[in-house]
PDB file of C-alpha atoms in Angstrom:
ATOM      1  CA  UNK F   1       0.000   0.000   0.000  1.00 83.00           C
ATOM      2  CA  UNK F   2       3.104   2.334   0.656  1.00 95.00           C
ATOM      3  CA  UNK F   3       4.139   1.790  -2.854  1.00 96.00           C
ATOM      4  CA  UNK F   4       0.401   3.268  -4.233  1.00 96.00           C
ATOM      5  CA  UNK F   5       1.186   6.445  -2.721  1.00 96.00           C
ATOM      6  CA  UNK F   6       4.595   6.350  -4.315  1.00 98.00           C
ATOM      7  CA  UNK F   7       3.644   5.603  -7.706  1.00 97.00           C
ATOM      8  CA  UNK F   8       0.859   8.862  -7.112  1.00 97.00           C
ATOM      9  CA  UNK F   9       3.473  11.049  -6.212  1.00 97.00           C
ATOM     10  CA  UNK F  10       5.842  10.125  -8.679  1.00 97.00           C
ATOM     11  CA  UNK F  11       2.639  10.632 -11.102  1.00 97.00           C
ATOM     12  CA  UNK F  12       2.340  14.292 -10.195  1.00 96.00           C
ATOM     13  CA  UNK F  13      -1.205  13.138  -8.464  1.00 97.00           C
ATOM     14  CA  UNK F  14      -1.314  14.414  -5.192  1.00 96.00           C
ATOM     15  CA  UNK F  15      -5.141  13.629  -4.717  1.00 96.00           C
ATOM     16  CA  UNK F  16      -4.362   9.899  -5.135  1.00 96.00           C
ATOM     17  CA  UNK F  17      -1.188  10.029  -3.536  1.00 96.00           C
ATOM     18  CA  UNK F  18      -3.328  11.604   0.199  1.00 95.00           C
ATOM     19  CA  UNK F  19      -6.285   8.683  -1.124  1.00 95.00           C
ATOM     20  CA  UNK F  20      -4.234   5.905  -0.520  1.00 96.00           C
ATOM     21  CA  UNK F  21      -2.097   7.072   2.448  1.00 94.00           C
ATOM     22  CA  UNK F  22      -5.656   7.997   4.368  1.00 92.00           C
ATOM     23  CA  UNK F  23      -5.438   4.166   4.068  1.00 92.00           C
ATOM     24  CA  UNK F  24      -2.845   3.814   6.288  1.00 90.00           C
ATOM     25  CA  UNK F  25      -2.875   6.613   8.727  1.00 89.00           C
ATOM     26  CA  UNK F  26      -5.048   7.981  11.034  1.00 80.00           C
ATOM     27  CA  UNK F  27      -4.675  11.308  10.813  1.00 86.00           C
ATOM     28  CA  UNK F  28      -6.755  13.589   8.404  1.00 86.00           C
ATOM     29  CA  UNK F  29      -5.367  14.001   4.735  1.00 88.00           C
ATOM     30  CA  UNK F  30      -7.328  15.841   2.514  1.00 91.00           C
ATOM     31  CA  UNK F  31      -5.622  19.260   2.828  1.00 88.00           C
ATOM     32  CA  UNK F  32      -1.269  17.366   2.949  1.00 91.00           C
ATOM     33  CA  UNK F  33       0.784  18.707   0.287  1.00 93.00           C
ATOM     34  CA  UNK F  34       3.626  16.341  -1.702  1.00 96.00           C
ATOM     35  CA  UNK F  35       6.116  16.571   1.627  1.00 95.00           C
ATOM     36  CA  UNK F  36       3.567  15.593   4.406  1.00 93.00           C
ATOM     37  CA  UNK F  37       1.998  12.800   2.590  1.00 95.00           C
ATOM     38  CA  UNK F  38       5.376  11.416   1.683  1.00 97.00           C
ATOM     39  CA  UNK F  39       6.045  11.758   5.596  1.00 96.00           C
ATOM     40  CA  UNK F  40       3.488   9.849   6.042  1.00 94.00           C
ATOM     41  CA  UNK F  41       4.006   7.237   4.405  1.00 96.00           C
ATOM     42  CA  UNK F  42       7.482   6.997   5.367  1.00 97.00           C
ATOM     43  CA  UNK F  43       6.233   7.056   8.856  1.00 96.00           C
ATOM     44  CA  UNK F  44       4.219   4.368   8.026  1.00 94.00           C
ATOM     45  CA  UNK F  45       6.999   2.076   6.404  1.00 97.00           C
ATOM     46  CA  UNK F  46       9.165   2.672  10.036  1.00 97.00           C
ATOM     47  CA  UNK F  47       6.471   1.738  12.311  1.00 94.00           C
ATOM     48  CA  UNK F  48       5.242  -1.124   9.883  1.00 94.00           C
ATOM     49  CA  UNK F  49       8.722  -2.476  10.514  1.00 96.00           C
ATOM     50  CA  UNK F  50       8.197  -3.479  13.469  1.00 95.00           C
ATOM     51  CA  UNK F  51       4.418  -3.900  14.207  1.00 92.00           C
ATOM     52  CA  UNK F  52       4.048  -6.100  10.899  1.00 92.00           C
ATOM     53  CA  UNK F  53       7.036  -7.387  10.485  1.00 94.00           C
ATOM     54  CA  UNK F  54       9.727  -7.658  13.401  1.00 95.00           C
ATOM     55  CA  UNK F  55       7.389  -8.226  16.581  1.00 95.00           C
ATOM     56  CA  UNK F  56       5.361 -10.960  14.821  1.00 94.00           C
ATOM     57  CA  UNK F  57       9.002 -12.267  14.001  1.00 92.00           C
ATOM     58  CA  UNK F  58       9.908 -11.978  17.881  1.00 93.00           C
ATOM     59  CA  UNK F  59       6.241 -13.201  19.357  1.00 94.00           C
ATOM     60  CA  UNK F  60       6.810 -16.494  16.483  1.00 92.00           C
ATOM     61  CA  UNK F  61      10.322 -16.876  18.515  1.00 88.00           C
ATOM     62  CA  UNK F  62       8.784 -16.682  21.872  1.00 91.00           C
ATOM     63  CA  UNK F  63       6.043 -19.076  20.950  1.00 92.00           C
ATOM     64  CA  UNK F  64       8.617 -21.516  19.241  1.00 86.00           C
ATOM     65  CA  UNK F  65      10.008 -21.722  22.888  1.00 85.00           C
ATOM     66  CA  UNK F  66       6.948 -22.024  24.656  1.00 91.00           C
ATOM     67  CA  UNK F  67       5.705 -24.619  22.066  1.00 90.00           C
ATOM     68  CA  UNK F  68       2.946 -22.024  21.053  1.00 94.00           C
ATOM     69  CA  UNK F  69       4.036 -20.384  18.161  1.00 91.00           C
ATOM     70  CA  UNK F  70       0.788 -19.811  15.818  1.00 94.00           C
ATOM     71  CA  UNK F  71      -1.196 -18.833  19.084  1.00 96.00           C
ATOM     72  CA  UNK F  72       1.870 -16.050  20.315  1.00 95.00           C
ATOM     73  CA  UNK F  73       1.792 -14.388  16.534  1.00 94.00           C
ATOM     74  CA  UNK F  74      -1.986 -14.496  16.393  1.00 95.00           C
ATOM     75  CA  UNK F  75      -2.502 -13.002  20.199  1.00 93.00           C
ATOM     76  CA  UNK F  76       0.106 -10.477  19.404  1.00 92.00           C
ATOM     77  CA  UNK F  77      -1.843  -9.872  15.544  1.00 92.00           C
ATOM     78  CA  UNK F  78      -5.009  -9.428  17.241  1.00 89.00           C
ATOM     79  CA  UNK F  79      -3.968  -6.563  20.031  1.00 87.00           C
ATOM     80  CA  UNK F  80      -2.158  -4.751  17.066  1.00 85.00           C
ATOM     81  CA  UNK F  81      -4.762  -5.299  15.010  1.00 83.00           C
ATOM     82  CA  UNK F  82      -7.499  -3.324  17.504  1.00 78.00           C
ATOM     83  CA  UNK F  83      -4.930  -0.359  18.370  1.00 72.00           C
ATOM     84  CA  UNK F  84      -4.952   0.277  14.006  1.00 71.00           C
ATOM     85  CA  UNK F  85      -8.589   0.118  14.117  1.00 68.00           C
ATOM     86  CA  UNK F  86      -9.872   2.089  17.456  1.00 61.00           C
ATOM     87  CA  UNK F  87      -6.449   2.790  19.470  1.00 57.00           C
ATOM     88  CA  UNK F  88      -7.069   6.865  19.851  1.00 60.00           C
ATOM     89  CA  UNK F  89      -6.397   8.507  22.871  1.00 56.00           C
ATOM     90  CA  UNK F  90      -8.167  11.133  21.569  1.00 58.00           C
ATOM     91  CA  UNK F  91     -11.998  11.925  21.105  1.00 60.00           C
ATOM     92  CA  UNK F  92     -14.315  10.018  19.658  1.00 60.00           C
ATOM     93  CA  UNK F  93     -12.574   7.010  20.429  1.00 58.00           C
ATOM     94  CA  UNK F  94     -11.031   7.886  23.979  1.00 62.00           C
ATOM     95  CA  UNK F  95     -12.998   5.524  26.305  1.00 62.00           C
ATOM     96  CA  UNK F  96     -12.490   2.526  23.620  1.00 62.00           C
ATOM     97  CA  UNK F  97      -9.154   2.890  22.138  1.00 65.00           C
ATOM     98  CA  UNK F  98      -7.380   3.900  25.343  1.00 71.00           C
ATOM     99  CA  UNK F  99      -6.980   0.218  26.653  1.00 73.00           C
ATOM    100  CA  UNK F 100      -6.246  -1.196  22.876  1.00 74.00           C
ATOM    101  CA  UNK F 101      -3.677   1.160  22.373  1.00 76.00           C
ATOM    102  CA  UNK F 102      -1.900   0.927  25.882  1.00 82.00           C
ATOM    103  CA  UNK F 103      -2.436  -3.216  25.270  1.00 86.00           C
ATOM    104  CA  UNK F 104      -0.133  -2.567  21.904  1.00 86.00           C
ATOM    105  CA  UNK F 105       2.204  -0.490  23.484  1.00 89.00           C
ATOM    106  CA  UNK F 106       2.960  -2.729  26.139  1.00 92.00           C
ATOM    107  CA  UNK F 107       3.124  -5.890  23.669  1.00 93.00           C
ATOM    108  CA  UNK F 108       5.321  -3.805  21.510  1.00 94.00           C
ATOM    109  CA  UNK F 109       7.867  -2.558  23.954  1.00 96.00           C
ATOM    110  CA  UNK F 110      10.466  -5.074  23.978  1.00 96.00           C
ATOM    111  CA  UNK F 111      10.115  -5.411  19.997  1.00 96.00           C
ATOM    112  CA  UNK F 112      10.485  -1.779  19.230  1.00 96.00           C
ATOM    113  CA  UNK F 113      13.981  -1.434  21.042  1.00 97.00           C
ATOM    114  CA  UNK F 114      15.673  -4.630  19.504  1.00 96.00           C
ATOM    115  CA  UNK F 115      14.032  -3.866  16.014  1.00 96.00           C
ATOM    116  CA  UNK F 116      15.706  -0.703  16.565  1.00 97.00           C
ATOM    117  CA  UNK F 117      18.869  -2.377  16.068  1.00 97.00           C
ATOM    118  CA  UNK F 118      17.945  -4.758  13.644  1.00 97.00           C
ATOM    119  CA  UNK F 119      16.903  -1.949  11.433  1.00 98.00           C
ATOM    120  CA  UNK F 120      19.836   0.055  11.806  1.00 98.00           C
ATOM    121  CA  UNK F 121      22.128  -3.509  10.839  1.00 97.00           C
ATOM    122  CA  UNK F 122      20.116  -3.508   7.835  1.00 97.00           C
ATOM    123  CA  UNK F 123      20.239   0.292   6.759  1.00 97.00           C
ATOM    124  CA  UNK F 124      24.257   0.045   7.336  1.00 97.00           C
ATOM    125  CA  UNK F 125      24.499  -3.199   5.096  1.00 96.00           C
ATOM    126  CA  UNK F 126      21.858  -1.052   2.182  1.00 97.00           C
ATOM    127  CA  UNK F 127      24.757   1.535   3.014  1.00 97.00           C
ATOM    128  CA  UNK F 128      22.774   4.633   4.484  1.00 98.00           C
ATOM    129  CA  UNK F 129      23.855   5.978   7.554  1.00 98.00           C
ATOM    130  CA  UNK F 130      24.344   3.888  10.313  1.00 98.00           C
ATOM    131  CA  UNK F 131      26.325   6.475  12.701  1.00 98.00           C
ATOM    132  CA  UNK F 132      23.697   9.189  12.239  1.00 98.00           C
ATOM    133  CA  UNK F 133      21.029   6.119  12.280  1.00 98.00           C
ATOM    134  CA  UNK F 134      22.497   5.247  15.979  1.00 98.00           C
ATOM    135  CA  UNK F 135      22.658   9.288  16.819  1.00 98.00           C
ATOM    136  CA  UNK F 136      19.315   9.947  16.185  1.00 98.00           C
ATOM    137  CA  UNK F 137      18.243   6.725  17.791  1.00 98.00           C
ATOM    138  CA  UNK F 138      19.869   7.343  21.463  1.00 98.00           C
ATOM    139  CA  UNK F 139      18.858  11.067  20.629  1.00 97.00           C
ATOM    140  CA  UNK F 140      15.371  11.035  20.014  1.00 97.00           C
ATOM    141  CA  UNK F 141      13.964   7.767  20.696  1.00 95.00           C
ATOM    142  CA  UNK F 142      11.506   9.135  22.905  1.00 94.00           C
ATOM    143  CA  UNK F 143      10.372  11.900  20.992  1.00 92.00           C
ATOM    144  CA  UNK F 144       6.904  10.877  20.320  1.00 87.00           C
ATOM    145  CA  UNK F 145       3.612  10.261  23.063  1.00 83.00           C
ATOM    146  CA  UNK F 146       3.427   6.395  22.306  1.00 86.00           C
ATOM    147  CA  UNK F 147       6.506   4.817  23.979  1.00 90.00           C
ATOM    148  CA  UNK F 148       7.641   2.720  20.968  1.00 94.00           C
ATOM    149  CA  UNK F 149       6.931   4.591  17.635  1.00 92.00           C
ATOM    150  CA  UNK F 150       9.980   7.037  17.653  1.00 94.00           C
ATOM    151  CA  UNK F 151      12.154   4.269  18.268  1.00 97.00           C
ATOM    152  CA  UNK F 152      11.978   3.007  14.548  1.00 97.00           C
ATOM    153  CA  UNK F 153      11.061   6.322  13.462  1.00 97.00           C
ATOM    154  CA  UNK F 154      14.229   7.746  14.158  1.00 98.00           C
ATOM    155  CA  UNK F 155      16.364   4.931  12.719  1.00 98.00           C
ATOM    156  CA  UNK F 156      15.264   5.493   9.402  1.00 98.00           C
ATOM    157  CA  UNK F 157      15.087   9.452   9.735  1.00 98.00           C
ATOM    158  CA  UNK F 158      18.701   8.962  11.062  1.00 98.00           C
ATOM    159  CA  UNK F 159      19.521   6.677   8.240  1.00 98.00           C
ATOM    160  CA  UNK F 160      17.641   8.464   5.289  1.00 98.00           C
ATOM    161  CA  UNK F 161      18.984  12.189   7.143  1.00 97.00           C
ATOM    162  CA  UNK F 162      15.701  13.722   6.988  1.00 98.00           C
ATOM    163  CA  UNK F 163      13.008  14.731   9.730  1.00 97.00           C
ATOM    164  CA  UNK F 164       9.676  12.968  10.797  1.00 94.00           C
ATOM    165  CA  UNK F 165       6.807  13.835  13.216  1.00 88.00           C
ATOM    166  CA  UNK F 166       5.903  17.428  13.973  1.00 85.00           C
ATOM    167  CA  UNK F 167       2.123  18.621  13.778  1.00 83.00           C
ATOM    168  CA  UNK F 168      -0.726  16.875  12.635  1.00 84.00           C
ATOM    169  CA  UNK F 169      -4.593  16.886  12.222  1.00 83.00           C
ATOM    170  CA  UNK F 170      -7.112  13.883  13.721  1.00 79.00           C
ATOM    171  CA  UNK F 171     -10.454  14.461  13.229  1.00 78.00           C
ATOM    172  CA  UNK F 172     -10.021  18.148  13.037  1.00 81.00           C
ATOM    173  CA  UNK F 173      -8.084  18.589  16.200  1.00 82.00           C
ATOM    174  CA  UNK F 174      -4.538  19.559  16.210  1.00 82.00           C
ATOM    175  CA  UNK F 175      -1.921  17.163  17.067  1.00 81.00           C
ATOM    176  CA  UNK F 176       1.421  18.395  18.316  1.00 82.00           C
ATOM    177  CA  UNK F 177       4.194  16.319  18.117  1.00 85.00           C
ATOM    178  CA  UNK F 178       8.019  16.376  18.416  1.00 92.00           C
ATOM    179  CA  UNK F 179      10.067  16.287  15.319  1.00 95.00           C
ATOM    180  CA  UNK F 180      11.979  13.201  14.947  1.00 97.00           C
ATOM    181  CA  UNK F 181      15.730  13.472  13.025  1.00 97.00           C
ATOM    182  CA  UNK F 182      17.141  16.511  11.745  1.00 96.00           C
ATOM    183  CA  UNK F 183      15.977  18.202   8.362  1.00 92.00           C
ATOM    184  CA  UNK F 184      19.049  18.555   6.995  1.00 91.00           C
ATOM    185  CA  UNK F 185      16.997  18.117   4.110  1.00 95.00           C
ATOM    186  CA  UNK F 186      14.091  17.750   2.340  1.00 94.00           C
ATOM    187  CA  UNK F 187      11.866  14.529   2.637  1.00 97.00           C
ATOM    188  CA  UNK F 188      11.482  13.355  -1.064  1.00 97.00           C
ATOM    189  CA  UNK F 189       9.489  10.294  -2.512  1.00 98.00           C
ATOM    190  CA  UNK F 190      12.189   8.642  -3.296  1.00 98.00           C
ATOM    191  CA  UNK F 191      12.802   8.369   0.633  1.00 98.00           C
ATOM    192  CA  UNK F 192       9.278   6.075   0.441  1.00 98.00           C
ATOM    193  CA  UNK F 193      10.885   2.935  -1.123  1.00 98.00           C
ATOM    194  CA  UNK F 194      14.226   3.327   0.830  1.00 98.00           C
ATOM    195  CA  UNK F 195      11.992   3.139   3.811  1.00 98.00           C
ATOM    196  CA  UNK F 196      10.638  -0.139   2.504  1.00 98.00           C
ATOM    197  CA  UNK F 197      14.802  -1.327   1.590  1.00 98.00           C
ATOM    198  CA  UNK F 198      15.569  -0.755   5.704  1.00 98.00           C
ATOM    199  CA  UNK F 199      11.970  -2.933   5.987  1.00 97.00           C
ATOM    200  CA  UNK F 200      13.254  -5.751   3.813  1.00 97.00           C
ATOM    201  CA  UNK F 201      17.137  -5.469   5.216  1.00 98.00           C
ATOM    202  CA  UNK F 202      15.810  -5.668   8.732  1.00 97.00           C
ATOM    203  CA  UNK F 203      13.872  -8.538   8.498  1.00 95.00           C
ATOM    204  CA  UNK F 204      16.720 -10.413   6.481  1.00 96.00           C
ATOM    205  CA  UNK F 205      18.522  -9.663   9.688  1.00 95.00           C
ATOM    206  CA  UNK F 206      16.293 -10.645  12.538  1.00 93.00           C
ATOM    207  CA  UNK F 207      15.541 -13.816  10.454  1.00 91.00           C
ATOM    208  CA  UNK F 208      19.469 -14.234  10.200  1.00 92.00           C
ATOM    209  CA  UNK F 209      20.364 -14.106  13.696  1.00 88.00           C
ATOM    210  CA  UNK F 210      16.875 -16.006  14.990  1.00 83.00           C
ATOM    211  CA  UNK F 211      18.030 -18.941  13.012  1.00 86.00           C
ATOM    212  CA  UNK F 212      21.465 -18.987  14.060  1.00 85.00           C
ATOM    213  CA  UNK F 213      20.171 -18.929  17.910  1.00 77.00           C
ATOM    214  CA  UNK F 214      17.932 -21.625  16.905  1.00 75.00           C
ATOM    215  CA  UNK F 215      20.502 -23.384  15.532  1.00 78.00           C
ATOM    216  CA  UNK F 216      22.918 -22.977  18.382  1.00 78.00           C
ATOM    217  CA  UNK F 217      20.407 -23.818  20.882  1.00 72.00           C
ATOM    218  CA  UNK F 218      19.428 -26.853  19.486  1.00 73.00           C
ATOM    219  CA  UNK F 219      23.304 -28.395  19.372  1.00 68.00           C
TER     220      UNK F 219
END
C-alpha cells in the first residue's frame, strides 16, 4: 500500500497520492501537500517495521520456545490489530481505544527497542547511515507520546537524514508532536521505497540471527 502512494506522487497526483495514504494513517489528509503525505508514508513504512514485520518475528520466537508459536503471533496480531482500528487517545474514540492502544504499546515494547537495532544492521548493510542512524536513535527515541513509535522512526530518519513527526490533524483537532531526526533536508518520494529497503534489510537480519540462535540452541 506504501508503494500506491509512491507511484501517485511520482505521477504528479497528489489527490491519489493523500487517497491511498488515508489508508494507512489515522490522521486527516485531505488538505497534505507532496512533503507531508510522503512523511506519512514513510512514517508508516518505520512503524510497519516493526508492528508487521519484526514483533510478529519476535512473538513467532517466543512461541517456538513455549511450544505455542501460531497462538503467540496471532494473540500479538489481534492486540495490534485493535490499536490500528480504534487505538485513539483522543476523542471520539477515547474511552475505547485507550486500553487497545496501551495493550499494543505494552506488547510492543520489547520489539520496538531490539528492532531498533535490527533496522539500523540492515540500513548500514543497504549503506545509508548507520552512525547518524544510531545518533538519532539514542537522541530522540523518545520523541513521540506512544513509547515505541519514535524508536523506529528515528532509525530510518537517522539513516535516510531527513526529519519525521511534527504537527498533525485527527479528526479536526490539532496534534502536536516532536520532530523526529534533523531536516538537513528535504523529505522526497524517493525516501518512500528506501523506507521499505531498511523494511526488507531488517527482516533479512532478525531472520538471520533467529536462526542462528535456533541453531545454536538446538546443538
Amino acid at each position: 500500500e506504501v508503494m500506491k502512494v509512491y507511484s501517485a506522487l511520482k505521477a504528479d497526483d497528489l489527490s491519489e497520492g493523500r487517497r491511498f495514504v488515508s489508508y494507512l494513517v489515522g490522521r486527516d489528509t485531505q488538505n497534505l501537500n507532496k512533503e507531508q503525505v510522503t512523511r506519512a508514508a514513510v512514517e508508516t513504512a518505520a512503524e510497519n517495521t516493526v508492528d508487521g514485520i519484526l514483533a510478529p518475528l519476535f512473538f513467532m520466537v517466543i512461541g517456538l520456545i513455549f511450544g505455542v508459536p501460531v497462538q503467540a503471533v496471532f494473540l500479538y496480531k489481534t492486540i495490534n490489530t485493535l490499536d490500528s482500528m480504534v487505538g485513539y487517545i483522543q476523542e471520539p474514540y477515547r474511552e475505547i481505544g485507550f486500553f487497545s492502544a496501551k495493550t499494543d504499546d505494552v506488547f510492543n515494547y520489547i520489539p520496538a527497542r531490539i528492532g531498533s537495532v535490527f533496522m539500523l544492521l540492515g540500513g548500514a548493510f543497504l549503506g545509508y547511515d548507520f552512525k547518524n542512524g544510531k545518533r538519532i536513535l539514542i537522541r530522540d527515541r523518545r520523541n513521540h507520546k506512544s513509547p515505541n513509535c519514535a524508536y523506529p522512526e528515528s532509525v530510518v530518519a537517522g539513516l535516510l537524514g531527513i526529519q519525521m513527526g511534527g504537527t498533525n490533524q485527527y479528526f479536526n483537532q490539532t496534534l502536536v508532536k516532536p520532530t523526529i531526526g534533523d531536516a538537513s533536508r528535504s523529505i522526497e518520494i524517493e525516501d518512500i521505497p528506501a523506507s521499505l529497503k531498511i523494511m526488507v534489510a531488517s527482516q533479512v537480519v532478525m531472520l538471520l540471527i533467529c536462526i542462528g540462535v535456533l541453531f545454536l540452541s538446538s546443538i
